[in-house]
DNA sequence: CGAGCCAACTAGGTTAACTATGTTGCTCAC
DNA sequence: GTGAGCAACATAGTTAACCTAGTTGGCTCG
C-alpha cells in the first residue's frame, strides 16, 4: 500500500491511526480493529500492522491486551482495565527477582572463595 | 542473555542501551555498536536488536543514519523523557542497570564454577 | 597520479512463519 | 442447568530471509 509519500508503510499506518485517535474517531477506551482487520483495510501485511501498532504502543497512545485487543489509552489515566500494567508492581517484582538472584550469587561466591577459586576477570 | 526480568528481549536490550545513554557510557554524538555487534553482545538475533533500536528511535533517543550508524542524540536537541523526569524512570533505569550487572556476574559464576552446560541462552 | 568502480560495511523496510499466551464463547457431557 | 473442556481468535515475541539504500575505503585502470 501507500508509498509515494516516501514514508515507510508502518509509519504511515501509525500516523493514520494516531490521527484517528487524536481526531476522536477512535475514542479512548475503544479497541482498535484487530491486526487482521487493519491488515485488510490498509492492504498491508500483518507484519507492518504489528509494527505500526508497536510504534503506538511504545508511544503510550494505546495499550495492547493479549487475547482481547488494543485499546486507546485514556489521556492521563488508565484504561477501563487497569490490569497489571502498573509500573510500580512491575518494578517491585523485578526488584524481588534481583534480590533472590543476588542472594544466590552471594552464596555461591562465599562458598567458592573459601577455597580460593576467585576467578573474576573483567 | 534474556530471560530473568520476564521482560521481552527487545525491551531488555532497549532498556540497557537507554541506561547506557542516560548513564553516559554512550555519550551524545557517539555511534552505537552496529546491529551485528549488538546481536553478538547480547546473544540475540538481529531481529530483536533491530526492534530494540527501533524503540529507541521512536523514542527519539537515537537517530539512525543509513549507511553510517545509529547515533546518540545530542542532549540539546533531544526532547526525550516524554513522560519521564519522574522518579519512576530513574528507578527503572537503576533497576535495569542492576539487572544487567547481576546477569553478568551470574554468567561469570556459571561459566567458572560449573561444568554442567545447563546455561546458555540459545 | 587521479577518476571511477567495486566490495564491504551500515541501517532500514518488508514479509512470513512459528510460538506463546490470554480471552471468549460454544458445545457437550453429566 | 451447570461445569469442563475445547476451538477460535486475539496480541505478543522471536527468528529468519530477502531487499533497498547510503557510506566508505581500497583497488584498478586509464
Tab-separated table of C-alpha atoms (C1' of nucleotides) in Angstrom:
chain	number	residue	atom	x	y	z
A	1	UNK	CA	0.000	0.000	0.000
A	2	UNK	CA	0.838	3.573	0.279
A	3	UNK	CA	4.262	4.821	-0.570
A	4	UNK	CA	4.520	7.919	-2.706
A	5	UNK	CA	4.955	9.859	0.432
A	6	UNK	CA	8.362	8.358	0.841
A	7	UNK	CA	7.419	7.235	4.276
A	8	UNK	CA	7.520	3.570	5.164
A	9	UNK	CA	4.209	1.802	5.315
A	10	UNK	CA	4.288	1.054	9.007
A	11	UNK	CA	4.810	4.725	9.831
A	12	UNK	CA	2.012	5.772	7.534
A	13	UNK	CA	-0.351	3.368	9.212
A	14	UNK	CA	0.833	4.502	12.623
A	15	UNK	CA	0.267	8.106	11.601
A	16	UNK	CA	-3.175	7.339	10.311
A	17	UNK	CA	-4.192	5.578	13.482
A	18	UNK	CA	-2.653	8.337	15.563
A	19	UNK	CA	-4.647	10.896	13.647
A	20	UNK	CA	-7.813	8.921	14.200
A	21	UNK	CA	-7.112	8.766	17.905
A	22	UNK	CA	-6.351	12.435	18.237
A	23	UNK	CA	-9.247	13.274	15.962
A	24	UNK	CA	-11.668	11.336	18.062
A	25	UNK	CA	-12.628	8.699	15.527
A	26	UNK	CA	-11.097	6.268	17.912
A	27	UNK	CA	-12.263	7.319	21.321
A	28	UNK	CA	-10.323	6.479	24.461
A	29	UNK	CA	-11.210	3.083	25.771
A	30	UNK	CA	-12.330	1.743	22.447
A	31	UNK	CA	-10.442	-1.059	20.810
A	32	UNK	CA	-8.660	-0.747	17.517
A	33	UNK	CA	-9.684	-3.148	14.798
A	34	UNK	CA	-7.821	-6.401	15.079
A	35	UNK	CA	-4.461	-6.819	13.464
A	36	UNK	CA	-6.016	-8.879	10.710
A	37	UNK	CA	-8.696	-6.296	10.003
A	38	UNK	CA	-6.181	-3.489	9.844
A	39	UNK	CA	-4.032	-5.509	7.500
A	40	UNK	CA	-7.004	-5.889	5.193
A	41	UNK	CA	-8.070	-2.280	5.490
A	42	UNK	CA	-4.660	-0.913	4.632
A	43	UNK	CA	-3.891	-3.721	2.243
A	44	UNK	CA	-0.693	-4.399	4.111
A	45	UNK	CA	0.909	-7.464	5.575
A	46	UNK	CA	0.312	-8.460	9.148
A	47	UNK	CA	3.904	-7.628	9.909
A	48	UNK	CA	3.713	-3.957	9.063
A	49	UNK	CA	0.484	-3.602	11.002
A	50	UNK	CA	2.129	-5.156	14.011
A	51	UNK	CA	5.000	-2.742	13.574
A	52	UNK	CA	2.624	0.195	13.366
A	53	UNK	CA	0.776	-0.862	16.499
A	54	UNK	CA	4.129	-1.385	18.147
A	55	UNK	CA	5.032	2.231	17.488
A	56	UNK	CA	1.817	3.493	19.036
A	57	UNK	CA	2.371	1.142	21.912
A	58	UNK	CA	5.819	2.492	22.701
A	59	UNK	CA	4.401	5.954	22.330
A	60	UNK	CA	1.922	5.082	25.015
A	61	UNK	CA	-1.017	6.037	22.886
A	62	UNK	CA	-2.537	2.617	23.015
A	63	UNK	CA	-2.312	-0.361	25.288
A	64	UNK	CA	-2.340	-3.855	23.948
A	65	UNK	CA	-4.006	-6.547	25.948
A	66	UNK	CA	-3.194	-10.044	24.953
A	67	UNK	CA	-6.211	-12.017	23.978
A	68	UNK	CA	-8.501	-9.026	23.972
A	69	UNK	CA	-7.317	-6.271	21.727
A	70	UNK	CA	-5.516	-2.970	21.502
A	71	UNK	CA	-7.239	-0.142	23.313
A	72	UNK	CA	-6.908	3.595	23.053
A	73	UNK	CA	-5.348	4.976	26.181
A	74	UNK	CA	-7.223	7.456	28.280
A	75	UNK	CA	-5.334	10.699	28.350
A	76	UNK	CA	-3.523	10.717	31.621
A	77	UNK	CA	-5.414	7.880	33.139
A	78	UNK	CA	-5.665	4.201	32.890
A	79	UNK	CA	-7.902	2.297	30.545
A	80	UNK	CA	-11.053	0.615	31.855
A	81	UNK	CA	-8.948	-2.412	32.540
A	82	UNK	CA	-6.300	-1.297	34.979
A	83	UNK	CA	-4.727	-4.672	34.930
A	84	UNK	CA	-1.199	-5.382	35.995
A	85	UNK	CA	0.164	-2.777	33.652
A	86	UNK	CA	1.283	-0.980	36.736
A	87	UNK	CA	4.889	0.052	36.524
A	88	UNK	CA	5.242	0.024	40.244
A	89	UNK	CA	4.156	-3.570	40.569
A	90	UNK	CA	6.458	-4.449	37.740
A	91	UNK	CA	9.354	-2.756	39.418
A	92	UNK	CA	8.600	-4.457	42.682
A	93	UNK	CA	8.591	-7.832	41.005
A	94	UNK	CA	11.863	-7.042	39.287
A	95	UNK	CA	13.496	-5.905	42.483
A	96	UNK	CA	12.262	-9.034	44.231
A	97	UNK	CA	13.732	-11.133	41.474
A	98	UNK	CA	17.019	-9.307	41.711
A	99	UNK	CA	17.135	-9.773	45.442
A	100	UNK	CA	16.693	-13.528	45.159
A	101	UNK	CA	19.289	-13.826	42.453
A	102	UNK	CA	21.740	-11.664	44.322
A	103	UNK	CA	21.371	-13.867	47.371
A	104	UNK	CA	22.184	-16.924	45.314
A	105	UNK	CA	25.191	-15.313	43.750
A	106	UNK	CA	26.469	-14.153	47.097
A	107	UNK	CA	26.098	-17.640	48.460
A	108	UNK	CA	27.984	-19.191	45.595
A	109	UNK	CA	30.645	-16.584	45.857
A	110	UNK	CA	31.047	-17.208	49.564
A	111	UNK	CA	31.445	-20.951	49.209
A	112	UNK	CA	33.736	-20.760	46.244
A	113	UNK	CA	36.109	-18.122	47.504
A	114	UNK	CA	36.816	-20.032	50.686
A	115	UNK	CA	38.742	-22.489	48.609
A	116	UNK	CA	40.023	-19.590	46.734
A	117	UNK	CA	38.909	-20.108	43.221
A	118	UNK	CA	38.243	-16.456	42.754
A	119	UNK	CA	38.284	-16.277	39.072
A	120	UNK	CA	36.868	-12.897	38.487
A	121	UNK	CA	38.112	-11.243	35.413
A	122	UNK	CA	36.521	-8.275	33.796
B	1	UNK	CA	21.043	-13.104	27.911
B	2	UNK	CA	17.454	-12.605	28.026
B	3	UNK	CA	15.010	-14.081	30.454
B	4	UNK	CA	15.423	-13.006	34.070
B	5	UNK	CA	13.295	-9.946	34.310
B	6	UNK	CA	10.421	-11.502	32.476
B	7	UNK	CA	10.641	-8.680	30.039
B	8	UNK	CA	10.886	-9.448	26.344
B	9	UNK	CA	14.386	-9.461	24.961
B	10	UNK	CA	13.980	-6.443	22.718
B	11	UNK	CA	12.798	-4.341	25.632
B	12	UNK	CA	15.623	-5.520	27.810
B	13	UNK	CA	18.135	-4.534	25.187
B	14	UNK	CA	16.403	-1.219	24.659
B	15	UNK	CA	16.429	-0.584	28.388
B	16	UNK	CA	20.078	-1.480	28.627
B	17	UNK	CA	21.027	0.850	25.838
B	18	UNK	CA	18.813	3.546	27.294
B	19	UNK	CA	20.522	3.152	30.638
B	20	UNK	CA	23.908	3.409	28.989
B	21	UNK	CA	22.868	6.566	27.222
B	22	UNK	CA	21.420	8.190	30.283
B	23	UNK	CA	24.330	6.934	32.322
B	24	UNK	CA	26.843	8.436	29.999
B	25	UNK	CA	28.511	5.269	28.781
B	26	UNK	CA	27.200	6.215	25.403
B	27	UNK	CA	27.807	9.891	25.010
B	28	UNK	CA	25.753	12.079	22.720
B	29	UNK	CA	27.061	12.043	19.207
B	30	UNK	CA	28.736	8.714	19.543
B	31	UNK	CA	27.538	5.804	17.491
B	32	UNK	CA	26.064	2.679	18.937
B	33	UNK	CA	27.740	-0.572	18.024
B	34	UNK	CA	26.446	-1.899	14.754
B	35	UNK	CA	23.392	-4.090	14.679
B	36	UNK	CA	25.557	-7.129	14.162
B	37	UNK	CA	27.806	-6.298	17.083
B	38	UNK	CA	24.886	-5.727	19.380
B	39	UNK	CA	23.383	-9.014	18.316
B	40	UNK	CA	26.604	-10.747	19.282
B	41	UNK	CA	26.995	-8.856	22.513
B	42	UNK	CA	23.530	-9.661	23.736
B	43	UNK	CA	23.500	-13.065	22.141
B	44	UNK	CA	20.299	-12.177	20.402
B	45	UNK	CA	19.083	-12.368	16.866
B	46	UNK	CA	19.415	-9.448	14.517
B	47	UNK	CA	15.685	-9.074	14.568
B	48	UNK	CA	15.375	-8.322	18.245
B	49	UNK	CA	18.257	-5.878	18.074
B	50	UNK	CA	16.570	-4.064	15.236
B	51	UNK	CA	13.409	-3.977	17.285
B	52	UNK	CA	15.283	-2.595	20.274
B	53	UNK	CA	16.925	0.103	18.200
B	54	UNK	CA	13.554	0.818	16.668
B	55	UNK	CA	12.129	1.513	20.099
B	56	UNK	CA	14.901	3.967	20.938
B	57	UNK	CA	14.439	5.513	17.547
B	58	UNK	CA	10.754	6.156	18.060
B	59	UNK	CA	11.595	7.462	21.492
B	60	UNK	CA	13.889	9.962	19.857
B	61	UNK	CA	16.853	8.898	21.934
B	62	UNK	CA	18.917	7.920	18.948
B	63	UNK	CA	18.996	8.773	15.293
B	64	UNK	CA	19.755	6.187	12.692
B	65	UNK	CA	21.645	7.158	9.611
B	66	UNK	CA	21.543	4.681	6.817
B	67	UNK	CA	24.962	3.574	5.786
B	68	UNK	CA	26.677	5.121	8.748
B	69	UNK	CA	25.259	4.027	12.031
B	70	UNK	CA	22.946	4.845	14.891
B	71	UNK	CA	23.970	7.879	16.874
B	72	UNK	CA	23.040	9.089	20.305
B	73	UNK	CA	21.031	12.217	20.046
B	74	UNK	CA	22.690	15.380	21.347
B	75	UNK	CA	21.285	16.347	24.695
B	76	UNK	CA	20.332	19.794	23.499
B	77	UNK	CA	18.302	18.619	20.610
B	78	UNK	CA	16.610	15.749	22.284
B	79	UNK	CA	13.166	16.391	23.639
B	80	UNK	CA	13.052	12.943	25.157
B	81	UNK	CA	11.828	11.994	28.511
B	82	UNK	CA	8.398	12.411	27.144
B	83	UNK	CA	6.746	11.066	30.212
B	84	UNK	CA	9.801	10.869	32.371
B	85	UNK	CA	11.619	13.149	34.654
B	86	UNK	CA	9.864	11.341	37.377
B	87	UNK	CA	11.425	9.091	39.913
B	88	UNK	CA	9.872	6.099	38.342
B	89	UNK	CA	12.003	6.363	35.238
B	90	UNK	CA	15.094	6.847	37.320
B	91	UNK	CA	14.280	3.819	39.393
B	92	UNK	CA	13.620	1.868	36.298
B	93	UNK	CA	16.959	2.753	34.831
B	94	UNK	CA	18.734	1.875	38.028
B	95	UNK	CA	16.995	-1.443	38.358
B	96	UNK	CA	17.758	-2.181	34.770
B	97	UNK	CA	21.383	-1.410	35.334
B	98	UNK	CA	21.457	-3.662	38.356
B	99	UNK	CA	19.774	-6.427	36.432
B	100	UNK	CA	22.370	-6.253	33.708
B	101	UNK	CA	25.265	-6.248	36.110
B	102	UNK	CA	23.790	-9.118	38.074
B	103	UNK	CA	23.280	-11.079	34.899
B	104	UNK	CA	26.921	-10.622	34.017
B	105	UNK	CA	28.054	-11.782	37.426
B	106	UNK	CA	25.776	-14.773	37.240
B	107	UNK	CA	27.156	-15.614	33.861
B	108	UNK	CA	30.724	-15.458	35.071
B	109	UNK	CA	29.861	-17.515	38.057
B	110	UNK	CA	28.136	-20.097	35.952
B	111	UNK	CA	30.970	-20.466	33.485
B	112	UNK	CA	33.700	-20.501	36.079
B	113	UNK	CA	32.262	-22.801	38.679
B	114	UNK	CA	30.182	-25.228	36.729
B	115	UNK	CA	30.912	-27.732	34.123
B	116	UNK	CA	27.334	-28.541	33.632
B	117	UNK	CA	26.338	-26.968	30.386
B	118	UNK	CA	22.979	-26.006	31.738
B	119	UNK	CA	23.119	-22.410	30.839
B	120	UNK	CA	23.489	-20.570	27.647
B	121	UNK	CA	20.593	-18.855	26.061
B	122	UNK	CA	20.081	-20.497	22.781
C	1	DC	C1'	48.507	10.374	-10.321
C	2	DG	C1'	43.695	10.581	-10.457
C	3	DA	C1'	38.992	9.077	-11.520
C	4	DG	C1'	35.875	5.744	-11.131
C	5	DC	C1'	34.292	1.487	-9.912
C	6	DC	C1'	33.566	-2.092	-6.689
C	7	DA	C1'	33.277	-4.631	-2.429
C	8	DA	C1'	32.170	-4.461	2.268
C	9	DC	C1'	30.018	-2.429	5.625
C	10	DT	C1'	25.943	0.127	7.554
C	11	DA	C1'	20.717	0.921	8.711
C	12	DG	C1'	16.083	0.355	7.256
C	13	DG	C1'	11.881	-1.980	5.411
C	14	DT	C1'	9.069	-5.961	4.366
C	15	DT	C1'	7.353	-10.475	4.661
C	16	DA	C1'	6.379	-14.902	6.501
C	17	DA	C1'	6.293	-18.483	9.720
C	18	DC	C1'	6.244	-20.155	14.195
C	19	DT	C1'	5.471	-19.964	19.188
C	20	DA	C1'	3.381	-18.410	23.416
C	21	DT	C1'	-0.277	-16.743	25.959
C	22	DG	C1'	-4.657	-14.777	27.100
C	23	DT	C1'	-9.759	-14.230	26.290
C	24	DT	C1'	-14.160	-15.666	24.984
C	25	DG	C1'	-17.844	-18.254	23.575
C	26	DC	C1'	-19.671	-22.648	22.295
C	27	DT	C1'	-20.598	-27.379	22.888
C	28	DC	C1'	-21.160	-31.446	25.087
C	29	DA	C1'	-21.455	-34.463	28.872
C	30	DC	C1'	-23.285	-35.188	33.199
D	1	DG	C1'	-28.643	-26.213	34.115
D	2	DT	C1'	-24.084	-26.218	35.098
D	3	DG	C1'	-19.394	-27.099	34.524
D	4	DA	C1'	-15.348	-28.751	31.891
D	5	DG	C1'	-13.146	-28.625	28.001
D	6	DC	C1'	-12.214	-27.122	23.600
D	7	DA	C1'	-11.916	-24.238	19.458
D	8	DA	C1'	-11.398	-19.783	17.589
D	9	DC	C1'	-9.436	-15.591	17.780
D	10	DA	C1'	-6.668	-12.016	19.836
D	11	DT	C1'	-1.972	-9.737	20.909
D	12	DA	C1'	2.845	-10.515	21.667
D	13	DG	C1'	7.516	-12.180	20.834
D	14	DT	C1'	11.068	-14.335	18.092
D	15	DT	C1'	13.510	-15.680	14.135
D	16	DA	C1'	14.991	-15.772	9.501
D	17	DA	C1'	15.335	-14.304	4.968
D	18	DC	C1'	15.399	-11.024	1.397
D	19	DC	C1'	15.683	-6.469	-0.435
D	20	DT	C1'	16.821	-1.423	-0.600
D	21	DA	C1'	19.900	2.212	0.017
D	22	DG	C1'	23.661	5.088	1.837
D	23	DT	C1'	28.694	5.376	3.125
D	24	DT	C1'	33.443	4.357	2.892
D	25	DG	C1'	37.750	2.748	1.607
D	26	DG	C1'	40.576	0.281	-1.372
D	27	DC	C1'	41.843	-1.192	-5.865
D	28	DT	C1'	42.246	-0.958	-10.630
D	29	DC	C1'	42.680	1.063	-14.846
D	30	DG	C1'	43.371	4.818	-17.914
